[in-house]
Amino acid sequence: MFRIKKVLNVNVVLAEQNGDEYIAFGKGIGYHQKVGVAIPDTAVFKKFMPLDDSRKSEMIQSLNRIPAVYISMTSQIVTYAEEKLQAFLLPSIYYALTDHLHFSVQRYHAQQALGNRIYWEMKTYYPDIFAIGEYGLTVVRDMLDVTLPKEEAANIAFHIINASPAATARANVLEVTQLVDNVLQAIRVLTGGTIATTSLNYERFVTHMKFFAERYLSNTMLEDDGQLLVNVYSLYPEAAKIALKVEKTITAIYNKPPTKEELAYLIIHIHRVLIG
C-alpha cells in the first residue's frame, strides 16, 4: 500500500511505502487525490526511487510542470518497447523519457532543431531499438499532432537503451557508437571506400564491432591469445595489415590496446568484409 505525500500530476504522485519515498506512476492515481490518501499497490505500474534528495527535488519540480499527456505518451512507448524487447525497462525511463519528450516538443514549437550527431550510428547499430524510437514519433504525432524531426527517433532509442536491464553493466551507448564509428571510418579510408557496406559480412562486422566496443570500454576483453593471432595473421595477411592500422587508431584515441585475441577476431571479420 502506498500513501500519497504530494500529487505531482494526474498520473504521478510522490508516495511513501514501508518508510521509503517513491515517485509512483499509475493511470489516474493523482486525479482529485489528497495528501495522506492510501492507494493500492495494483494502481501503481512503476515506482522510482531517486538516488538522492537533490535529484528527487529536481524530478518533482519537473513533473509538476509537465502536462499529463506526456506521461501517457511515455507509458505507451515503454509498453511497446517492453513487448518488443521482451524485457522490463528500468523505472527511471518514465521520468527521463517524459522530460525529454516535453523538451523536444517545446523545441519544436520554438523552431529550435538540435539534431542528433549519432542518428546514423543508432539507426545502423541498434535497428530494433531505433524502430521503437520511430514508433515513439508516431505516438507524439497521434497524441499531439506534432511531427518531430526524424532525428528524435535516435534520442528516444537512446533513452530506451539506457533504461534496459543490462545498461548498468554495459559501456555507455554513446561511447560505444563513437568507437564503432571511428573504426568503420578507419576501415573505409584504409580500403579506399571499396568495401560493400550492404553485404551480410559487413553487417556481421558491424555487430562484432558493437560487442567488441562494449567489451573494450568495460574492460572485459577476450583473453590475450597470441597463438590465435599468429594463425590468422598468416592466413589473412591483407586483412591483418588493415587490422594493425585500426589497432593503432584505437590505441591512439583511447590509450589502451586491444588484446591479441580481440585483434585476431578483428582480422577475421575484416577478411570477411574484404571478400564480400
PDB file of C-alpha atoms in Angstrom:
ATOM      1  CA  MET A   1       0.000   0.000   0.000  1.00  0.00           C
ATOM      2  CA  PHE A   2       1.224   3.494  -0.883  1.00  0.00           C
ATOM      3  CA  ARG A   3       0.332   6.716   0.909  1.00  0.00           C
ATOM      4  CA  ILE A   4       0.333   9.954  -1.077  1.00  0.00           C
ATOM      5  CA  LYS A   5       2.705  12.676   0.115  1.00  0.00           C
ATOM      6  CA  LYS A   6       2.315  15.002  -2.867  1.00  0.00           C
ATOM      7  CA  VAL A   7       0.333  14.959  -6.110  1.00  0.00           C
ATOM      8  CA  LEU A   8       2.665  15.782  -8.985  1.00  0.00           C
ATOM      9  CA  ASN A   9       0.435  15.026 -11.917  1.00  0.00           C
ATOM     10  CA  VAL A  10      -2.805  13.227 -12.787  1.00  0.00           C
ATOM     11  CA  ASN A  11      -0.680  10.110 -13.324  1.00  0.00           C
ATOM     12  CA  VAL A  12       2.219  10.744 -10.934  1.00  0.00           C
ATOM     13  CA  VAL A  13       2.475  11.122  -7.150  1.00  0.00           C
ATOM     14  CA  LEU A  14       5.163  11.259  -4.518  1.00  0.00           C
ATOM     15  CA  ALA A  15       4.251   8.389  -2.223  1.00  0.00           C
ATOM     16  CA  GLU A  16       5.546   6.515   0.807  1.00  0.00           C
ATOM     17  CA  GLN A  17       5.686   2.762   1.133  1.00  0.00           C
ATOM     18  CA  ASN A  18       7.248   0.950   4.098  1.00  0.00           C
ATOM     19  CA  GLY A  19       9.106   4.079   5.162  1.00  0.00           C
ATOM     20  CA  ASP A  20      10.619   4.779   1.716  1.00  0.00           C
ATOM     21  CA  GLU A  21       9.645   7.600  -0.634  1.00  0.00           C
ATOM     22  CA  TYR A  22       8.979   6.878  -4.308  1.00  0.00           C
ATOM     23  CA  ILE A  23       7.864   8.731  -7.368  1.00  0.00           C
ATOM     24  CA  ALA A  24       4.961   6.493  -8.360  1.00  0.00           C
ATOM     25  CA  PHE A  25       3.384   6.260 -11.805  1.00  0.00           C
ATOM     26  CA  GLY A  26      -0.114   4.964 -12.483  1.00  0.00           C
ATOM     27  CA  LYS A  27      -3.074   5.876 -14.649  1.00  0.00           C
ATOM     28  CA  GLY A  28      -5.153   8.476 -12.806  1.00  0.00           C
ATOM     29  CA  ILE A  29      -3.564   7.836  -9.386  1.00  0.00           C
ATOM     30  CA  GLY A  30      -3.255  11.564  -8.721  1.00  0.00           C
ATOM     31  CA  TYR A  31      -6.653  12.606 -10.037  1.00  0.00           C
ATOM     32  CA  HIS A  32      -8.555  14.572  -7.349  1.00  0.00           C
ATOM     33  CA  GLN A  33      -6.415  12.916  -4.669  1.00  0.00           C
ATOM     34  CA  LYS A  34      -5.217  14.469  -1.410  1.00  0.00           C
ATOM     35  CA  VAL A  35      -2.148  14.087   0.778  1.00  0.00           C
ATOM     36  CA  GLY A  36      -2.426  11.119   3.113  1.00  0.00           C
ATOM     37  CA  VAL A  37      -4.748   9.081   0.913  1.00  0.00           C
ATOM     38  CA  ALA A  38      -3.795   5.418   0.551  1.00  0.00           C
ATOM     39  CA  ILE A  39      -3.563   3.864  -2.897  1.00  0.00           C
ATOM     40  CA  PRO A  40      -3.261   0.106  -3.552  1.00  0.00           C
ATOM     41  CA  ASP A  41      -0.120  -1.444  -4.999  1.00  0.00           C
ATOM     42  CA  THR A  42      -2.120  -2.569  -8.041  1.00  0.00           C
ATOM     43  CA  ALA A  43      -2.778   1.066  -9.035  1.00  0.00           C
ATOM     44  CA  VAL A  44       0.959   1.748  -9.419  1.00  0.00           C
ATOM     45  CA  PHE A  45       2.561   0.312 -12.544  1.00  0.00           C
ATOM     46  CA  LYS A  46       6.035   1.755 -11.867  1.00  0.00           C
ATOM     47  CA  LYS A  47       7.766   3.225  -8.841  1.00  0.00           C
ATOM     48  CA  PHE A  48      11.079   5.010  -8.911  1.00  0.00           C
ATOM     49  CA  MET A  49      13.344   5.911  -6.001  1.00  0.00           C
ATOM     50  CA  PRO A  50      15.749   8.758  -6.928  1.00  0.00           C
ATOM     51  CA  LEU A  51      19.352   8.293  -5.895  1.00  0.00           C
ATOM     52  CA  ASP A  52      19.493  11.360  -3.661  1.00  0.00           C
ATOM     53  CA  ASP A  53      17.349  14.169  -2.280  1.00  0.00           C
ATOM     54  CA  SER A  54      18.651  16.791  -4.724  1.00  0.00           C
ATOM     55  CA  ARG A  55      17.761  14.559  -7.669  1.00  0.00           C
ATOM     56  CA  LYS A  56      14.314  13.908  -6.205  1.00  0.00           C
ATOM     57  CA  SER A  57      13.653  17.626  -5.814  1.00  0.00           C
ATOM     58  CA  GLU A  58      14.630  18.233  -9.439  1.00  0.00           C
ATOM     59  CA  MET A  59      12.309  15.480 -10.661  1.00  0.00           C
ATOM     60  CA  ILE A  60       9.386  16.694  -8.560  1.00  0.00           C
ATOM     61  CA  GLN A  61       9.711  20.219  -9.923  1.00  0.00           C
ATOM     62  CA  SER A  62       9.953  18.920 -13.466  1.00  0.00           C
ATOM     63  CA  LEU A  63       6.973  16.570 -13.227  1.00  0.00           C
ATOM     64  CA  ASN A  64       4.899  19.323 -11.638  1.00  0.00           C
ATOM     65  CA  ARG A  65       5.128  21.422 -14.782  1.00  0.00           C
ATOM     66  CA  ILE A  66       4.845  18.685 -17.430  1.00  0.00           C
ATOM     67  CA  PRO A  67       1.292  18.077 -18.765  1.00  0.00           C
ATOM     68  CA  ALA A  68      -0.161  14.642 -18.057  1.00  0.00           C
ATOM     69  CA  VAL A  69      -0.308  13.746 -21.753  1.00  0.00           C
ATOM     70  CA  TYR A  70       3.473  13.323 -21.775  1.00  0.00           C
ATOM     71  CA  ILE A  71       3.267  10.638 -19.094  1.00  0.00           C
ATOM     72  CA  SER A  72       0.618   8.909 -21.204  1.00  0.00           C
ATOM     73  CA  MET A  73       2.855   9.026 -24.273  1.00  0.00           C
ATOM     74  CA  THR A  74       5.806   7.674 -22.334  1.00  0.00           C
ATOM     75  CA  SER A  75       3.678   4.849 -20.912  1.00  0.00           C
ATOM     76  CA  GLN A  76       2.558   3.869 -24.407  1.00  0.00           C
ATOM     77  CA  ILE A  77       6.111   3.929 -25.771  1.00  0.00           C
ATOM     78  CA  VAL A  78       7.535   1.979 -22.812  1.00  0.00           C
ATOM     79  CA  THR A  79       4.805  -0.664 -23.027  1.00  0.00           C
ATOM     80  CA  TYR A  80       5.543  -1.105 -26.733  1.00  0.00           C
ATOM     81  CA  ALA A  81       9.308  -1.256 -26.074  1.00  0.00           C
ATOM     82  CA  GLU A  82       8.956  -3.874 -23.341  1.00  0.00           C
ATOM     83  CA  GLU A  83       6.806  -6.030 -25.619  1.00  0.00           C
ATOM     84  CA  LYS A  84       9.322  -5.792 -28.462  1.00  0.00           C
ATOM     85  CA  LEU A  85      12.385  -6.337 -26.277  1.00  0.00           C
ATOM     86  CA  GLN A  86      10.743  -8.990 -24.093  1.00  0.00           C
ATOM     87  CA  ALA A  87      12.214  -7.257 -21.037  1.00  0.00           C
ATOM     88  CA  PHE A  88      11.150  -4.710 -18.441  1.00  0.00           C
ATOM     89  CA  LEU A  89      12.839  -1.325 -18.591  1.00  0.00           C
ATOM     90  CA  LEU A  90      14.183   0.451 -15.530  1.00  0.00           C
ATOM     91  CA  PRO A  91      11.564   2.692 -13.828  1.00  0.00           C
ATOM     92  CA  SER A  92      13.781   5.740 -14.403  1.00  0.00           C
ATOM     93  CA  ILE A  93      12.672   5.691 -18.056  1.00  0.00           C
ATOM     94  CA  TYR A  94       9.329   7.187 -17.028  1.00  0.00           C
ATOM     95  CA  TYR A  95      10.934  10.379 -15.819  1.00  0.00           C
ATOM     96  CA  ALA A  96      13.775  10.550 -18.342  1.00  0.00           C
ATOM     97  CA  LEU A  97      11.667   9.970 -21.450  1.00  0.00           C
ATOM     98  CA  THR A  98       8.755  12.128 -20.243  1.00  0.00           C
ATOM     99  CA  ASP A  99      11.107  15.019 -19.595  1.00  0.00           C
ATOM    100  CA  HIS A 100      12.827  14.506 -22.948  1.00  0.00           C
ATOM    101  CA  LEU A 101       9.577  14.403 -24.945  1.00  0.00           C
ATOM    102  CA  HIS A 102       8.339  17.570 -23.247  1.00  0.00           C
ATOM    103  CA  PHE A 103      11.601  19.356 -24.024  1.00  0.00           C
ATOM    104  CA  SER A 104      11.576  18.105 -27.633  1.00  0.00           C
ATOM    105  CA  VAL A 105       8.067  19.418 -28.281  1.00  0.00           C
ATOM    106  CA  GLN A 106       8.986  22.744 -26.705  1.00  0.00           C
ATOM    107  CA  ARG A 107      11.951  22.984 -29.077  1.00  0.00           C
ATOM    108  CA  TYR A 108       9.696  22.066 -31.984  1.00  0.00           C
ATOM    109  CA  HIS A 109       7.283  24.902 -31.232  1.00  0.00           C
ATOM    110  CA  ALA A 110      10.203  27.299 -30.767  1.00  0.00           C
ATOM    111  CA  GLN A 111      11.670  26.093 -34.093  1.00  0.00           C
ATOM    112  CA  GLN A 112      14.899  25.077 -32.393  1.00  0.00           C
ATOM    113  CA  ALA A 113      16.033  21.871 -34.080  1.00  0.00           C
ATOM    114  CA  LEU A 114      19.125  20.441 -32.361  1.00  0.00           C
ATOM    115  CA  GLY A 115      19.514  17.316 -34.484  1.00  0.00           C
ATOM    116  CA  ASN A 116      21.375  14.219 -33.322  1.00  0.00           C
ATOM    117  CA  ARG A 117      25.023  13.526 -34.154  1.00  0.00           C
ATOM    118  CA  ILE A 118      24.588   9.775 -33.605  1.00  0.00           C
ATOM    119  CA  TYR A 119      21.421   9.374 -35.702  1.00  0.00           C
ATOM    120  CA  TRP A 120      23.115   7.235 -38.344  1.00  0.00           C
ATOM    121  CA  GLU A 121      25.024   5.175 -35.792  1.00  0.00           C
ATOM    122  CA  MET A 122      21.921   4.484 -33.709  1.00  0.00           C
ATOM    123  CA  LYS A 123      19.906   3.543 -36.802  1.00  0.00           C
ATOM    124  CA  THR A 124      22.689   1.254 -38.025  1.00  0.00           C
ATOM    125  CA  TYR A 125      23.915  -0.405 -34.832  1.00  0.00           C
ATOM    126  CA  TYR A 126      20.615  -0.692 -32.931  1.00  0.00           C
ATOM    127  CA  PRO A 127      17.947  -1.122 -35.665  1.00  0.00           C
ATOM    128  CA  ASP A 128      15.401  -2.883 -33.435  1.00  0.00           C
ATOM    129  CA  ILE A 129      15.549  -0.207 -30.766  1.00  0.00           C
ATOM    130  CA  PHE A 130      15.702   2.562 -33.365  1.00  0.00           C
ATOM    131  CA  ALA A 131      12.393   1.201 -34.700  1.00  0.00           C
ATOM    132  CA  ILE A 132      10.963   1.726 -31.206  1.00  0.00           C
ATOM    133  CA  GLY A 133      12.149   5.326 -31.428  1.00  0.00           C
ATOM    134  CA  GLU A 134      10.313   5.692 -34.740  1.00  0.00           C
ATOM    135  CA  TYR A 135       7.197   4.268 -33.086  1.00  0.00           C
ATOM    136  CA  GLY A 136       7.611   6.929 -30.396  1.00  0.00           C
ATOM    137  CA  LEU A 137       7.448   9.628 -33.062  1.00  0.00           C
ATOM    138  CA  THR A 138       4.109   8.249 -34.279  1.00  0.00           C
ATOM    139  CA  VAL A 139       2.774   8.339 -30.694  1.00  0.00           C
ATOM    140  CA  VAL A 140       3.725  12.008 -30.391  1.00  0.00           C
ATOM    141  CA  ARG A 141       2.173  12.770 -33.766  1.00  0.00           C
ATOM    142  CA  ASP A 142      -1.074  10.953 -32.960  1.00  0.00           C
ATOM    143  CA  MET A 143      -1.485  12.436 -29.472  1.00  0.00           C
ATOM    144  CA  LEU A 144      -0.207  15.985 -30.017  1.00  0.00           C
ATOM    145  CA  ASP A 145      -0.462  16.463 -33.781  1.00  0.00           C
ATOM    146  CA  VAL A 146       3.246  17.303 -33.736  1.00  0.00           C
ATOM    147  CA  THR A 147       5.682  15.819 -36.247  1.00  0.00           C
ATOM    148  CA  LEU A 148       9.076  15.826 -34.584  1.00  0.00           C
ATOM    149  CA  PRO A 149      12.262  15.642 -36.698  1.00  0.00           C
ATOM    150  CA  LYS A 150      13.357  12.121 -37.664  1.00  0.00           C
ATOM    151  CA  GLU A 151      16.497  12.557 -35.526  1.00  0.00           C
ATOM    152  CA  GLU A 152      14.299  12.388 -32.428  1.00  0.00           C
ATOM    153  CA  ALA A 153      13.836   8.655 -33.086  1.00  0.00           C
ATOM    154  CA  ALA A 154      17.513   8.225 -32.190  1.00  0.00           C
ATOM    155  CA  ASN A 155      17.050  10.243 -28.982  1.00  0.00           C
ATOM    156  CA  ILE A 156      14.111   8.085 -27.908  1.00  0.00           C
ATOM    157  CA  ALA A 157      16.107   4.946 -28.768  1.00  0.00           C
ATOM    158  CA  PHE A 158      18.991   6.241 -26.668  1.00  0.00           C
ATOM    159  CA  HIS A 159      16.713   6.544 -23.617  1.00  0.00           C
ATOM    160  CA  ILE A 160      15.339   3.029 -24.215  1.00  0.00           C
ATOM    161  CA  ILE A 161      18.854   1.568 -24.403  1.00  0.00           C
ATOM    162  CA  ASN A 162      19.984   3.329 -21.236  1.00  0.00           C
ATOM    163  CA  ALA A 163      16.914   2.017 -19.401  1.00  0.00           C
ATOM    164  CA  SER A 164      17.443  -1.588 -20.460  1.00  0.00           C
ATOM    165  CA  PRO A 165      18.234  -4.024 -17.607  1.00  0.00           C
ATOM    166  CA  ALA A 166      21.811  -4.529 -18.805  1.00  0.00           C
ATOM    167  CA  ALA A 167      22.519  -0.812 -19.188  1.00  0.00           C
ATOM    168  CA  THR A 168      24.440  -0.522 -15.920  1.00  0.00           C
ATOM    169  CA  ALA A 169      26.647  -3.479 -16.820  1.00  0.00           C
ATOM    170  CA  ARG A 170      27.394  -2.112 -20.261  1.00  0.00           C
ATOM    171  CA  ALA A 171      29.597   0.668 -21.546  1.00  0.00           C
ATOM    172  CA  ASN A 172      27.834   3.948 -22.263  1.00  0.00           C
ATOM    173  CA  VAL A 173      25.986   3.686 -25.564  1.00  0.00           C
ATOM    174  CA  LEU A 174      27.375   6.995 -26.818  1.00  0.00           C
ATOM    175  CA  GLU A 175      30.932   5.816 -26.245  1.00  0.00           C
ATOM    176  CA  VAL A 176      30.149   2.504 -27.937  1.00  0.00           C
ATOM    177  CA  THR A 177      28.690   4.138 -31.041  1.00  0.00           C
ATOM    178  CA  GLN A 178      31.575   6.610 -31.255  1.00  0.00           C
ATOM    179  CA  LEU A 179      34.161   3.830 -31.009  1.00  0.00           C
ATOM    180  CA  VAL A 180      32.409   1.750 -33.665  1.00  0.00           C
ATOM    181  CA  ASP A 181      32.101   4.779 -35.919  1.00  0.00           C
ATOM    182  CA  ASN A 182      35.822   5.555 -35.513  1.00  0.00           C
ATOM    183  CA  VAL A 183      36.691   2.009 -36.580  1.00  0.00           C
ATOM    184  CA  LEU A 184      34.314   1.994 -39.556  1.00  0.00           C
ATOM    185  CA  GLN A 185      35.669   5.321 -40.785  1.00  0.00           C
ATOM    186  CA  ALA A 186      39.206   3.955 -40.500  1.00  0.00           C
ATOM    187  CA  ILE A 187      38.212   0.834 -42.457  1.00  0.00           C
ATOM    188  CA  ARG A 188      36.636   2.930 -45.215  1.00  0.00           C
ATOM    189  CA  VAL A 189      39.793   5.028 -45.543  1.00  0.00           C
ATOM    190  CA  LEU A 190      42.177   2.057 -45.444  1.00  0.00           C
ATOM    191  CA  THR A 191      40.214   0.167 -48.107  1.00  0.00           C
ATOM    192  CA  GLY A 192      39.747   3.212 -50.321  1.00  0.00           C
ATOM    193  CA  GLY A 193      35.996   3.045 -49.840  1.00  0.00           C
ATOM    194  CA  THR A 194      35.750  -0.136 -51.903  1.00  0.00           C
ATOM    195  CA  ILE A 195      34.051  -2.413 -49.350  1.00  0.00           C
ATOM    196  CA  ALA A 196      30.409  -3.403 -49.842  1.00  0.00           C
ATOM    197  CA  THR A 197      28.556  -1.847 -46.913  1.00  0.00           C
ATOM    198  CA  THR A 198      25.342  -3.645 -47.853  1.00  0.00           C
ATOM    199  CA  SER A 199      26.791  -7.158 -47.627  1.00  0.00           C
ATOM    200  CA  LEU A 200      25.903  -9.669 -44.937  1.00  0.00           C
ATOM    201  CA  ASN A 201      29.574  -9.893 -43.938  1.00  0.00           C
ATOM    202  CA  TYR A 202      29.668  -6.126 -43.371  1.00  0.00           C
ATOM    203  CA  GLU A 203      26.528  -6.363 -41.259  1.00  0.00           C
ATOM    204  CA  ARG A 204      28.191  -9.111 -39.210  1.00  0.00           C
ATOM    205  CA  PHE A 205      31.310  -6.963 -38.893  1.00  0.00           C
ATOM    206  CA  VAL A 206      29.280  -4.028 -37.528  1.00  0.00           C
ATOM    207  CA  THR A 207      27.625  -6.340 -34.993  1.00  0.00           C
ATOM    208  CA  HIS A 208      31.014  -7.740 -33.971  1.00  0.00           C
ATOM    209  CA  MET A 209      32.414  -4.232 -33.533  1.00  0.00           C
ATOM    210  CA  LYS A 210      29.478  -3.206 -31.370  1.00  0.00           C
ATOM    211  CA  PHE A 211      30.110  -6.065 -28.955  1.00  0.00           C
ATOM    212  CA  PHE A 212      33.879  -5.522 -29.121  1.00  0.00           C
ATOM    213  CA  ALA A 213      33.344  -1.845 -28.201  1.00  0.00           C
ATOM    214  CA  GLU A 214      31.232  -2.851 -25.204  1.00  0.00           C
ATOM    215  CA  ARG A 215      33.922  -5.283 -24.019  1.00  0.00           C
ATOM    216  CA  TYR A 216      36.740  -2.827 -24.718  1.00  0.00           C
ATOM    217  CA  LEU A 217      35.144   0.105 -22.887  1.00  0.00           C
ATOM    218  CA  SER A 218      34.051  -2.009 -19.919  1.00  0.00           C
ATOM    219  CA  ASN A 219      37.486  -3.699 -19.592  1.00  0.00           C
ATOM    220  CA  THR A 220      36.087  -7.186 -20.265  1.00  0.00           C
ATOM    221  CA  MET A 221      38.008  -8.013 -23.460  1.00  0.00           C
ATOM    222  CA  LEU A 222      38.743 -11.571 -24.580  1.00  0.00           C
ATOM    223  CA  GLU A 223      41.915 -13.158 -23.218  1.00  0.00           C
ATOM    224  CA  ASP A 224      45.340 -12.415 -24.705  1.00  0.00           C
ATOM    225  CA  ASP A 225      45.651 -15.470 -27.010  1.00  0.00           C
ATOM    226  CA  GLY A 226      48.821 -14.876 -29.021  1.00  0.00           C
ATOM    227  CA  GLN A 227      48.653 -18.160 -30.926  1.00  0.00           C
ATOM    228  CA  LEU A 228      45.292 -17.364 -32.498  1.00  0.00           C
ATOM    229  CA  LEU A 229      46.712 -14.016 -33.665  1.00  0.00           C
ATOM    230  CA  VAL A 230      49.729 -15.738 -35.245  1.00  0.00           C
ATOM    231  CA  ASN A 231      47.459 -18.180 -37.074  1.00  0.00           C
ATOM    232  CA  VAL A 232      45.061 -15.623 -38.553  1.00  0.00           C
ATOM    233  CA  TYR A 233      47.905 -13.240 -39.393  1.00  0.00           C
ATOM    234  CA  SER A 234      49.439 -15.898 -41.653  1.00  0.00           C
ATOM    235  CA  LEU A 235      46.060 -16.874 -43.118  1.00  0.00           C
ATOM    236  CA  TYR A 236      44.815 -13.350 -43.888  1.00  0.00           C
ATOM    237  CA  PRO A 237      47.843 -11.054 -44.363  1.00  0.00           C
ATOM    238  CA  GLU A 238      45.923  -8.307 -46.220  1.00  0.00           C
ATOM    239  CA  ALA A 239      43.267  -8.097 -43.521  1.00  0.00           C
ATOM    240  CA  ALA A 240      45.979  -8.237 -40.842  1.00  0.00           C
ATOM    241  CA  LYS A 241      47.707  -5.138 -42.247  1.00  0.00           C
ATOM    242  CA  ILE A 242      44.450  -3.205 -42.107  1.00  0.00           C
ATOM    243  CA  ALA A 243      43.643  -4.517 -38.631  1.00  0.00           C
ATOM    244  CA  LEU A 244      47.024  -3.453 -37.262  1.00  0.00           C
ATOM    245  CA  LYS A 245      46.428   0.096 -38.531  1.00  0.00           C
ATOM    246  CA  VAL A 246      42.948   0.054 -36.950  1.00  0.00           C
ATOM    247  CA  GLU A 247      44.535  -1.163 -33.710  1.00  0.00           C
ATOM    248  CA  LYS A 248      46.916   1.824 -33.758  1.00  0.00           C
ATOM    249  CA  THR A 249      43.968   4.166 -34.330  1.00  0.00           C
ATOM    250  CA  ILE A 250      42.026   2.706 -31.380  1.00  0.00           C
ATOM    251  CA  THR A 251      45.075   2.810 -29.111  1.00  0.00           C
ATOM    252  CA  ALA A 252      45.879   6.400 -30.077  1.00  0.00           C
ATOM    253  CA  ILE A 253      42.328   7.593 -29.349  1.00  0.00           C
ATOM    254  CA  TYR A 254      41.616   5.588 -26.192  1.00  0.00           C
ATOM    255  CA  ASN A 255      45.153   4.985 -24.888  1.00  0.00           C
ATOM    256  CA  LYS A 256      44.522   1.259 -24.472  1.00  0.00           C
ATOM    257  CA  PRO A 257      45.439  -1.513 -26.944  1.00  0.00           C
ATOM    258  CA  PRO A 258      43.015  -4.328 -27.770  1.00  0.00           C
ATOM    259  CA  THR A 259      44.117  -7.771 -26.596  1.00  0.00           C
ATOM    260  CA  LYS A 260      45.737 -10.136 -29.083  1.00  0.00           C
ATOM    261  CA  GLU A 261      42.621 -12.306 -29.242  1.00  0.00           C
ATOM    262  CA  GLU A 262      40.407  -9.277 -29.934  1.00  0.00           C
ATOM    263  CA  LEU A 263      42.836  -8.267 -32.681  1.00  0.00           C
ATOM    264  CA  ALA A 264      42.697 -11.777 -34.139  1.00  0.00           C
ATOM    265  CA  TYR A 265      38.898 -11.675 -34.400  1.00  0.00           C
ATOM    266  CA  LEU A 266      39.123  -8.196 -35.908  1.00  0.00           C
ATOM    267  CA  ILE A 267      41.367  -9.623 -38.633  1.00  0.00           C
ATOM    268  CA  ILE A 268      38.902 -12.442 -39.312  1.00  0.00           C
ATOM    269  CA  HIS A 269      35.960 -10.074 -39.687  1.00  0.00           C
ATOM    270  CA  ILE A 270      37.909  -7.622 -41.846  1.00  0.00           C
ATOM    271  CA  HIS A 271      38.870 -10.527 -44.110  1.00  0.00           C
ATOM    272  CA  ARG A 272      35.232 -11.487 -44.496  1.00  0.00           C
ATOM    273  CA  VAL A 273      34.350  -7.890 -45.378  1.00  0.00           C
ATOM    274  CA  LEU A 274      37.148  -7.767 -47.964  1.00  0.00           C
ATOM    275  CA  ILE A 275      35.894 -10.868 -49.738  1.00  0.00           C
ATOM    276  CA  GLY A 276      32.339  -9.502 -49.698  1.00  0.00           C
TER     277      GLY A 276
END
